[in-house]
Structures are given as structure tokens and as C-alpha cells.
Tab-separated table of C-alpha atoms and ligand atoms in Angstrom:
chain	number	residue	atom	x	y	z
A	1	UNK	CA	86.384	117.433	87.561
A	2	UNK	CA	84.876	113.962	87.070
A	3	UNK	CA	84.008	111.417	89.220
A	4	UNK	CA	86.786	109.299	88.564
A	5	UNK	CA	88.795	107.577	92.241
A	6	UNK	CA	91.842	110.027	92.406
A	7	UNK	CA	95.032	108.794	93.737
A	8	UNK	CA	97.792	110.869	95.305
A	9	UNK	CA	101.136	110.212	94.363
A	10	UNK	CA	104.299	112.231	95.136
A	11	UNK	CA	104.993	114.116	92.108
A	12	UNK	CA	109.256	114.178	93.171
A	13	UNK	CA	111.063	113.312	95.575
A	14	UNK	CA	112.551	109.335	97.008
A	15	UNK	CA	109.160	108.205	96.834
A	16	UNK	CA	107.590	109.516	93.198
A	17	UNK	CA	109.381	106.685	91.252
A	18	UNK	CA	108.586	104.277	93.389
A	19	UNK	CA	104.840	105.118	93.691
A	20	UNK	CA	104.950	105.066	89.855
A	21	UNK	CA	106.465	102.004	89.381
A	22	UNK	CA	103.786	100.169	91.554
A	23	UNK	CA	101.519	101.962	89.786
A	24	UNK	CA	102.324	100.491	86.433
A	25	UNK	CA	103.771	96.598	87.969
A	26	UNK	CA	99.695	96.475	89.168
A	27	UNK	CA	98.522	97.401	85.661
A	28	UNK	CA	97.827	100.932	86.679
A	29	UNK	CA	98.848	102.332	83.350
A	30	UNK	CA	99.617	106.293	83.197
A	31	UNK	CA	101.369	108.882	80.960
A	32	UNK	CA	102.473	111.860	82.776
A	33	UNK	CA	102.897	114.992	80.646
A	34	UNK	CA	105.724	117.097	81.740
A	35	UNK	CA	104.527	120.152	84.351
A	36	UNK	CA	100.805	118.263	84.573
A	37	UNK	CA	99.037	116.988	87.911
A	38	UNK	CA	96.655	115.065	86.841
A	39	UNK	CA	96.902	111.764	84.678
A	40	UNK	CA	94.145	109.461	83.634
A	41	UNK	CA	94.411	105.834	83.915
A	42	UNK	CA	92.886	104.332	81.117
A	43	UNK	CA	90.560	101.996	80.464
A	44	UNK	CA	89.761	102.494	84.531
A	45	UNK	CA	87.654	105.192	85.969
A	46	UNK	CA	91.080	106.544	88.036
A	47	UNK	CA	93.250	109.406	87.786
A	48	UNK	CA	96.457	109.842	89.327
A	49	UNK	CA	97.101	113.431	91.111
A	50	UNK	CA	100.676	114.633	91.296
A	51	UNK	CA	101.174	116.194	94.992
A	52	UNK	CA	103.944	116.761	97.387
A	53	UNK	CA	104.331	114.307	99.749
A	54	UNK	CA	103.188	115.848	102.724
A	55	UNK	CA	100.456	117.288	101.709
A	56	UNK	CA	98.822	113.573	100.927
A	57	UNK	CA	97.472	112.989	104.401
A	58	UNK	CA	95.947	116.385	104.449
A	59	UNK	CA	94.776	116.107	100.640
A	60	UNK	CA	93.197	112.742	101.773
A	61	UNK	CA	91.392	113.991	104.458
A	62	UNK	CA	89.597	116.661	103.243
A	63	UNK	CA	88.510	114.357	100.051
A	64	UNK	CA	90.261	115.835	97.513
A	65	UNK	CA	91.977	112.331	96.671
A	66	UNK	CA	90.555	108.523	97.773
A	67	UNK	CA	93.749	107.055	97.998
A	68	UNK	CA	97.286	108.321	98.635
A	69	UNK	CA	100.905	107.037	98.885
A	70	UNK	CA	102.777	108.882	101.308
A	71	UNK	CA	104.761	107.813	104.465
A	72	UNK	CA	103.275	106.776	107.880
A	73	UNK	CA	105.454	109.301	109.490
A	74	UNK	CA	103.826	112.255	107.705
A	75	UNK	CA	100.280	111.124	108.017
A	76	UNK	CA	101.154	110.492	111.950
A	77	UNK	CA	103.381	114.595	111.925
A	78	UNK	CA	100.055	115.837	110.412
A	79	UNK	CA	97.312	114.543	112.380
A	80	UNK	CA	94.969	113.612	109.672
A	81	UNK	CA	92.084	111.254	110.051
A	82	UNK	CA	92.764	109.056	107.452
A	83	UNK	CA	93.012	105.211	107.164
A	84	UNK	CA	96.023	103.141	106.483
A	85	UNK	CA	94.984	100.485	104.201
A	86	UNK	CA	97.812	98.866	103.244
A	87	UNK	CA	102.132	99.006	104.530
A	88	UNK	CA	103.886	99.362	101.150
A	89	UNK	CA	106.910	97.268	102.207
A	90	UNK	CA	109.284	100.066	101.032
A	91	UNK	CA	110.634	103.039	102.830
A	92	UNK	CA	111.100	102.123	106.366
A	93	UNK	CA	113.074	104.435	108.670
A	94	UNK	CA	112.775	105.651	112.533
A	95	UNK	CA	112.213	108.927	113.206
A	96	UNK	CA	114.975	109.651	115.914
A	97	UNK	CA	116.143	112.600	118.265
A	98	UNK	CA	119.764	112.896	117.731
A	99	UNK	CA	122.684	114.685	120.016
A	100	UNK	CA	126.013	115.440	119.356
A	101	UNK	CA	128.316	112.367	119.632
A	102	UNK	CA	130.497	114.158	121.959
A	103	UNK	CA	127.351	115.871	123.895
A	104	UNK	CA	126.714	115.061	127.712
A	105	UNK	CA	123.004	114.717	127.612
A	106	UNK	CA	121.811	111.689	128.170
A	107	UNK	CA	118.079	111.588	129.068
A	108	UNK	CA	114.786	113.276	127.134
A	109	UNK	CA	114.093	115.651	130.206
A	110	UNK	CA	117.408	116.976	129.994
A	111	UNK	CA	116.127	118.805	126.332
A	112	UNK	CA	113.992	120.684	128.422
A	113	UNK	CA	114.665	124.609	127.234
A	114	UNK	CA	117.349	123.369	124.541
A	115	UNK	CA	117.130	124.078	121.259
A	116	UNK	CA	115.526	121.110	119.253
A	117	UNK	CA	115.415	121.763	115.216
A	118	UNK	CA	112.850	119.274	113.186
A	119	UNK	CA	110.761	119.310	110.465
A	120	UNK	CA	108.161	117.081	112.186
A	121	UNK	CA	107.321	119.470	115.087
A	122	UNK	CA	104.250	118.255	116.613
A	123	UNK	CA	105.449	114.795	116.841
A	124	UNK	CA	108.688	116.306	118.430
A	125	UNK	CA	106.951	118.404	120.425
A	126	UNK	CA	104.153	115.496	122.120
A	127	UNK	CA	107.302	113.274	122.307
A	128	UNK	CA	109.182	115.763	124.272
A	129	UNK	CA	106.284	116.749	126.658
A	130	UNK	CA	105.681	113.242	127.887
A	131	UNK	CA	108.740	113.071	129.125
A	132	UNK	CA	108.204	116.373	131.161
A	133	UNK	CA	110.199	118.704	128.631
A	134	UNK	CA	109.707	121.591	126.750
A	135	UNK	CA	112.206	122.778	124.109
A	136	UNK	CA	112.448	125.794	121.845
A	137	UNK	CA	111.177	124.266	118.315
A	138	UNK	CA	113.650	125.220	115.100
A	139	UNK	CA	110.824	124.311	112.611
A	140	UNK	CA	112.476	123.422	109.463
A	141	UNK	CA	111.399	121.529	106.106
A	142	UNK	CA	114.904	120.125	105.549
A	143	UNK	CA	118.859	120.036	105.645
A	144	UNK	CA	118.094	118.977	109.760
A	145	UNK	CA	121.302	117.331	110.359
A	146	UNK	CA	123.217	120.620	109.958
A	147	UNK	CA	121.489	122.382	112.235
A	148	UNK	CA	123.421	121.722	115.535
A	149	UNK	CA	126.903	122.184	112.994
A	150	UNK	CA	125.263	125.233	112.152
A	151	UNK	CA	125.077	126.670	115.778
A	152	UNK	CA	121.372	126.843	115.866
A	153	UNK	CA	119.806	123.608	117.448
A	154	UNK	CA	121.127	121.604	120.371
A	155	UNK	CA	119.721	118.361	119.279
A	156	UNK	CA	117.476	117.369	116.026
A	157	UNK	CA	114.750	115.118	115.477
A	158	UNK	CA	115.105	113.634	112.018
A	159	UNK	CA	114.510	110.259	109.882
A	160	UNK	CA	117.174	107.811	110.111
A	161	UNK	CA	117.216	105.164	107.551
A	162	UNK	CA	120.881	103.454	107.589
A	163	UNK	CA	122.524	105.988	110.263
A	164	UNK	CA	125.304	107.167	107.504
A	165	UNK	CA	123.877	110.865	107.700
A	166	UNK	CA	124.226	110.930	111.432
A	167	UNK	CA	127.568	109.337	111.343
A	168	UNK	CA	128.534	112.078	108.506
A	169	UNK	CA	127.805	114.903	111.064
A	170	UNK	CA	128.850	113.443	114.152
A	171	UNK	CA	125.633	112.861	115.635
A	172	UNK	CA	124.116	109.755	117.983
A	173	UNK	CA	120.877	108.753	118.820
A	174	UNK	CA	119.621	109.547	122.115
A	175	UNK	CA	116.489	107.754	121.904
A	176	UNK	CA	113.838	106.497	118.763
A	177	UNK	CA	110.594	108.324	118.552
A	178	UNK	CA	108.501	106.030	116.292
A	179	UNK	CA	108.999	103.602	113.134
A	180	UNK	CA	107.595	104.675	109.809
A	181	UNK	CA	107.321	103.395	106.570
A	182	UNK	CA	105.433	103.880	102.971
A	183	UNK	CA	101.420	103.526	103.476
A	184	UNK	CA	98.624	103.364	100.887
A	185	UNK	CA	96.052	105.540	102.764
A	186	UNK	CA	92.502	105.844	102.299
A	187	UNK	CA	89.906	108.680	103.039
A	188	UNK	CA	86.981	106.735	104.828
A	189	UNK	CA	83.945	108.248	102.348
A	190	UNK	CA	86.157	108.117	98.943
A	191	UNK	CA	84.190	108.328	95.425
A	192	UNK	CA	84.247	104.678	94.665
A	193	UNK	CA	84.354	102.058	97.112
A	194	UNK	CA	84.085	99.085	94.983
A	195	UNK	CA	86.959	100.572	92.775
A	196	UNK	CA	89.103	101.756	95.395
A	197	UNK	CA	89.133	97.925	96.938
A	198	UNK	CA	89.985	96.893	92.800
A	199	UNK	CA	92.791	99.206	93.040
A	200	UNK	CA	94.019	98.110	96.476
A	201	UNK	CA	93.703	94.069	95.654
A	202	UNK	CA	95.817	95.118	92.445
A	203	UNK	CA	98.616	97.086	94.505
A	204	UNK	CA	98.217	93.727	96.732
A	205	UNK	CA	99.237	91.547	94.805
A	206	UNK	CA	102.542	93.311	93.722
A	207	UNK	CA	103.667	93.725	97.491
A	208	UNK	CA	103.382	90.320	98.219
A	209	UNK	CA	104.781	89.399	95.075
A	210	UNK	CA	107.939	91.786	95.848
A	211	UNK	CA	108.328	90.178	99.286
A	212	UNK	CA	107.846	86.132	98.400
A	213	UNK	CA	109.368	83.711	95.985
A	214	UNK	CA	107.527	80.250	95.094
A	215	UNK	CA	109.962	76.997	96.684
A	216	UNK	CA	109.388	73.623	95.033
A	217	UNK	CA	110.420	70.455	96.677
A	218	UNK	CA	110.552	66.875	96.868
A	219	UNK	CA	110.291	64.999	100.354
A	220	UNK	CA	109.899	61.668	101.529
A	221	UNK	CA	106.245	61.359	103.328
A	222	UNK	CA	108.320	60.541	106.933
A	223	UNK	CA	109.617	64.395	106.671
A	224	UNK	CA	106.836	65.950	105.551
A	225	UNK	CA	105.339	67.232	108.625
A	226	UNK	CA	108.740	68.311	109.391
A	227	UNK	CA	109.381	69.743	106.102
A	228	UNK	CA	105.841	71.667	106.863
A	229	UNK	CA	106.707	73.332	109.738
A	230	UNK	CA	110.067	74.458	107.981
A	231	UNK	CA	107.646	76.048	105.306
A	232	UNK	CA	104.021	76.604	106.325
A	233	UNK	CA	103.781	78.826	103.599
A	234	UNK	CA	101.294	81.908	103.483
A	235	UNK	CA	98.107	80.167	103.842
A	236	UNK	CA	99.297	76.798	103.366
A	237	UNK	CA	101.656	74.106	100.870
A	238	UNK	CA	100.418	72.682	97.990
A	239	UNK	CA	101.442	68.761	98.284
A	240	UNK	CA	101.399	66.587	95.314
A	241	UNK	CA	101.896	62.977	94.843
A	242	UNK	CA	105.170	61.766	92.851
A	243	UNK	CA	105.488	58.427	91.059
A	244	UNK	CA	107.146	56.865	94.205
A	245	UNK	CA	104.699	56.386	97.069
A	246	UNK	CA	107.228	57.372	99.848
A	247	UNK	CA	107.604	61.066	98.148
A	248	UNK	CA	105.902	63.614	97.661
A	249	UNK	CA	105.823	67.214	95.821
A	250	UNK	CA	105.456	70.561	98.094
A	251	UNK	CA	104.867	74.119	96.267
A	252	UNK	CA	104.922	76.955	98.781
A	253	UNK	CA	105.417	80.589	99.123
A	254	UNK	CA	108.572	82.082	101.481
A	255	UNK	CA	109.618	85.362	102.174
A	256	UNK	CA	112.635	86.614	99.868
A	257	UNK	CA	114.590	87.330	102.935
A	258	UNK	CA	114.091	83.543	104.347
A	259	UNK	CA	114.870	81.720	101.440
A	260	UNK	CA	118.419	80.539	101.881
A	261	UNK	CA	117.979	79.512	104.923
A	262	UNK	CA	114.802	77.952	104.693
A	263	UNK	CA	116.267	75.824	101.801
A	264	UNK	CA	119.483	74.869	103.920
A	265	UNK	CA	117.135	73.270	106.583
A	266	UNK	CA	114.789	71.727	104.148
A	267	UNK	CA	118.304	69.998	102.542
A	268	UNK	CA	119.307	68.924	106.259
A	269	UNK	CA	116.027	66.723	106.419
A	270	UNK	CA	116.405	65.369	103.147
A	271	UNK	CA	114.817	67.486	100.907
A	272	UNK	CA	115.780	67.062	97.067
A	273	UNK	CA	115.224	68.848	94.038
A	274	UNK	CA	114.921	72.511	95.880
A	275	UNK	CA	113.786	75.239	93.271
A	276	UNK	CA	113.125	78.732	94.185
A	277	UNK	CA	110.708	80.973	91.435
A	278	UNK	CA	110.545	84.516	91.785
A	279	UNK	CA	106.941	85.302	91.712
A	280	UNK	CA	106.162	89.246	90.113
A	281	UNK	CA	102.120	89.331	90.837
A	282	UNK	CA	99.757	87.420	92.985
A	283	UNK	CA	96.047	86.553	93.987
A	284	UNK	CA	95.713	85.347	97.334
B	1	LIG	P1	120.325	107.621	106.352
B	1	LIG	O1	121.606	108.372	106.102
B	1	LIG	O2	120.218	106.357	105.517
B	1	LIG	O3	120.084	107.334	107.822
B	1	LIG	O4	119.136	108.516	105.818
B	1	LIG	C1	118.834	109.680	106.470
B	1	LIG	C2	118.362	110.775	105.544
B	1	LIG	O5	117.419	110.304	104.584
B	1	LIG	C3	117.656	111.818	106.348
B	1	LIG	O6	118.025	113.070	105.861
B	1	LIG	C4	116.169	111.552	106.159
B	1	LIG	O7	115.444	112.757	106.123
B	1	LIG	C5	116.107	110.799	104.861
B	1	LIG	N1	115.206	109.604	104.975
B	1	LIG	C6	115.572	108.375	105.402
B	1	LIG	N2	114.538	107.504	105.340
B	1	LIG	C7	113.498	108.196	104.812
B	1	LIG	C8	112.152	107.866	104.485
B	1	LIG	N3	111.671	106.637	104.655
B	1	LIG	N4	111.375	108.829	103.973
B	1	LIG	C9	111.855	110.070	103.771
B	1	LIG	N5	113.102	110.459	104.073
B	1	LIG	C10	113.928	109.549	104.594
């Protein structure tokens, strides 16, 4: 092996094309050979390493990778001491315990001695402790939701993204258990420091990108304060004079999800000329 920074991606699974595709959107260009592990991204001393999911934390850990994409809820089930550098924006869920919809229980402590099938056990099983119960674990690496169908599991503890796999088996959440989401994760003493902080500016920049869209507007100099506090932007507007004394030009960054409405209330004070960009890399 060289000494080139490794990072972990998922080699299949929800998360592989994703990892890849932020990959290559930060100019982390990589050919993947069918049935190989290990890619080289050229010109950059990096390689990407093709691994199962959840063995990234682990992987990470002990040093065999610098930097991994995986989910929080993984790193968290396995217990490995690695850092979280950076939320991915993608992937969020909750990792829920679930009970029949027609079941009577109706508090944690009542799982104590039931059946309880999961494939994240230890968080399951420190969950279910502080509230003074302890179940018989099903450990299982998949196909959870079938398990109480199935006759062998009293409750589950499984991811829930939209709810439309509980609601296909007849299932309701008794209670939440944590919130999880895609992570870039970092092993403390990786290879290559000053490369692994490239990488992660790189990755950066596409996340915010994904998440904001540039707003243009004129406003009269009155509203601008107003117009400010409407849009304070992510560090802060760009204002620019126009021809006409009383106006002026604002450039500033909004989250994708705000956009519509910010632009309504920047109309209602008398905003003109409203233009939203969609923005596909940054520096900030
Ligand atoms: P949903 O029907 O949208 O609630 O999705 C639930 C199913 O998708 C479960 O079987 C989960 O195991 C899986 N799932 C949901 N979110 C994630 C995630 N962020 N990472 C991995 N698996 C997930």
C-alpha cells in the first residue's frame, strides 16, 4: 500500500451512489473497475476504498481509512471512536422502536422480557435499560419489519425514514430512539492532515451548494434593514449601489427550502426584480 489519504465509501447499497456522486460534483475524480476496492484519484494523493457500510466506523477507527462516509447511526450502533467532521445533508431518518398498531403496550418498561428484533442491538439494548428493561435481543442484519408478522419479535427497533414501511406492516411507533443522518467521519491520526482538510473544504463546498441558492434583489434604502433581516444571508448580503440613490442591489445566499417564502416577504416590502440562481459549488 502507499501512503495515499484513503477514503471509505459504501461499495452498494442507498448510500454508494450518492457517496460517488459527491465524490465526483467536488472534483474527486475516480474510475471504479468492476469487482475492485480500491480506486485512485488522480492527479491527488487519494484513493477511494470500496467497503460495506457498516464496517466504515470500525475501518476508520482502527486506521485502515482517514475518512469515511457512512451514517451517524452506524458509527453511534458500533461504538467507534471516530470524529464526525462534517453532516452530509442527505440520509436523515430516526431510528425508532415500533409495536404493533393494534398492540396494548404503551410504555418502554413494559418491553421488559419481550421479544425485541433489531439490527442495531447495542443501541437497542442501552436504550431499553435506561428505562429499567431488559428484552430478549433478535439480532438481525435486515428484513426487521417482518419480524413481529413473522411470529418471532414482539416489537422492532428499526430506521424510519417516511413511515410507509411501518404503515405497510401495520406497525406504530412507540417512542424515537435517536436521529441519524449521512456523516463524513474522520480517524483523529489519519495519513495526511493537510490533505484530508483539502478533501473536506472540497466536499464543503458541494453541501452548501446543494442546500442554498443565490437571491438577487432590488430595494429602496428605507427597506433595506428590513429587507436584511428577511435575508441575513450565510455570513452576510452583498449590497450594491444602483443608478437611483434611493435603491439599492442585495446578492445573498438562502436555503433551497426557504426560498419561496423568503421571496414572497421580500415582494410584500417592496422588493423588485427578485432572481433566484441555483448555486452547484462554493467557497465560503
Ligand atoms: P421508510 O419506509 O421511508 O420509513 O423507510 C424505512 C426503511 O428504509 C427501513 O427498512 C430502513 O431500514 C430503511 N432506511 C430508511 N432511512 C435510512 C437511512 N438513512 N439509512 C439506511 N436505511 C434507511
Amino acid at each position: 500500500m502507499n501512503n495515499n489519504l484513503r477514503i471509505g465509501i459504501p461499495s452498494k447499497g442507498r448510500l454508494s451512489e450518492l457517496a460517488g456522486e459527491l465524490l465526483h460534483q467536488a472534483g474527486l475524480q475516480f474510475r471504479r473497475q468492476e469487482r475492485t476496492l480500491f480506486a485512485r484519484v488522480s492527479p491527488l494523493p487519494v484513493d477511494v476504498i470500496f467497503l460495506r457500510t457498516d464496517d466504515i466506523p470500525v475501518l476508520c477507527q482502527e486506521g485502515a481509512i482517514d475518512l469515511g462516509l457512512t451514517g451517524s447511526d452506524l458509527m453511534a450502533e458500533s461504538g467507534a471512536a471516530v470524529a464526525i467532521r462534517m453532516p452530509l445533508g442527505v440520509g436523515r431518518c430516526r431510528l425508532s422502536l415500533c409495536v404493533p398498531e393494534s398492540s396494548d403496550i404503551r410504555s418502554v418498561s413494559q418491553l421488559d422480557g419481550k421479544r425485541v428484533a433489531t439490527s442495531f442491538p447495542n443501541l437497542t439494548e442501552k436504550f431499553l435499560a435506561s428505562h429499567g428493561a431488559k428484552p430478549h435481543l433478535v439480532r438481525l442484519s435486515g428484513s426487521v419489519e417482518i419480524m413481529i408478522g413473522l411470529g418471532v419479535a414482539d416489537a422492532i427497533v428499526d430506521l424510519v425514514e417516511t413511515g410507509s414501511t411501518l404503515a405497510a406492516n401495520q406497525l406504530r411507533i412507540l417512542t424515537d430512539i435517536g436521529e441519524y443522518e449521512t456523516v463524513l467521519i474522520q480517524n483523529p491520526k489519519n495519513r495526511d492532515p493537510a490533505m484530508a482538510d483539502r478533501v473536506v473544504r472540497r466536499l464543503e463546498g458541494v453541501v452548501i451548494a446543494r442546500d442554498y441558492s443565490l437571491l438577487d434583489y432590488n430595494i429602496s434604502r428605507n427597506k433595506l434593514a428590513e429587507a436584511e433581516r428577511i435575508t441575513p444571508g450565510f455570513n452576510s448580503p452583498t449590497v450594491n449601489s444602483t443608478e437611483d440613490p434611493n435603491w439599492c442591489s442585495v446578492r445573498v445566499m438562502v436555503r433551497r427550502k426557504e426560498i419561496i417564502a423568503v421571496m414572497e416577504k421580500l415582494e410584500t416590502i417592496g422588493a423588485s426584480a427578485i432572481l433566484e440562481t441555483a448555486i452547484t459549488n462554493c467557497r465560503l
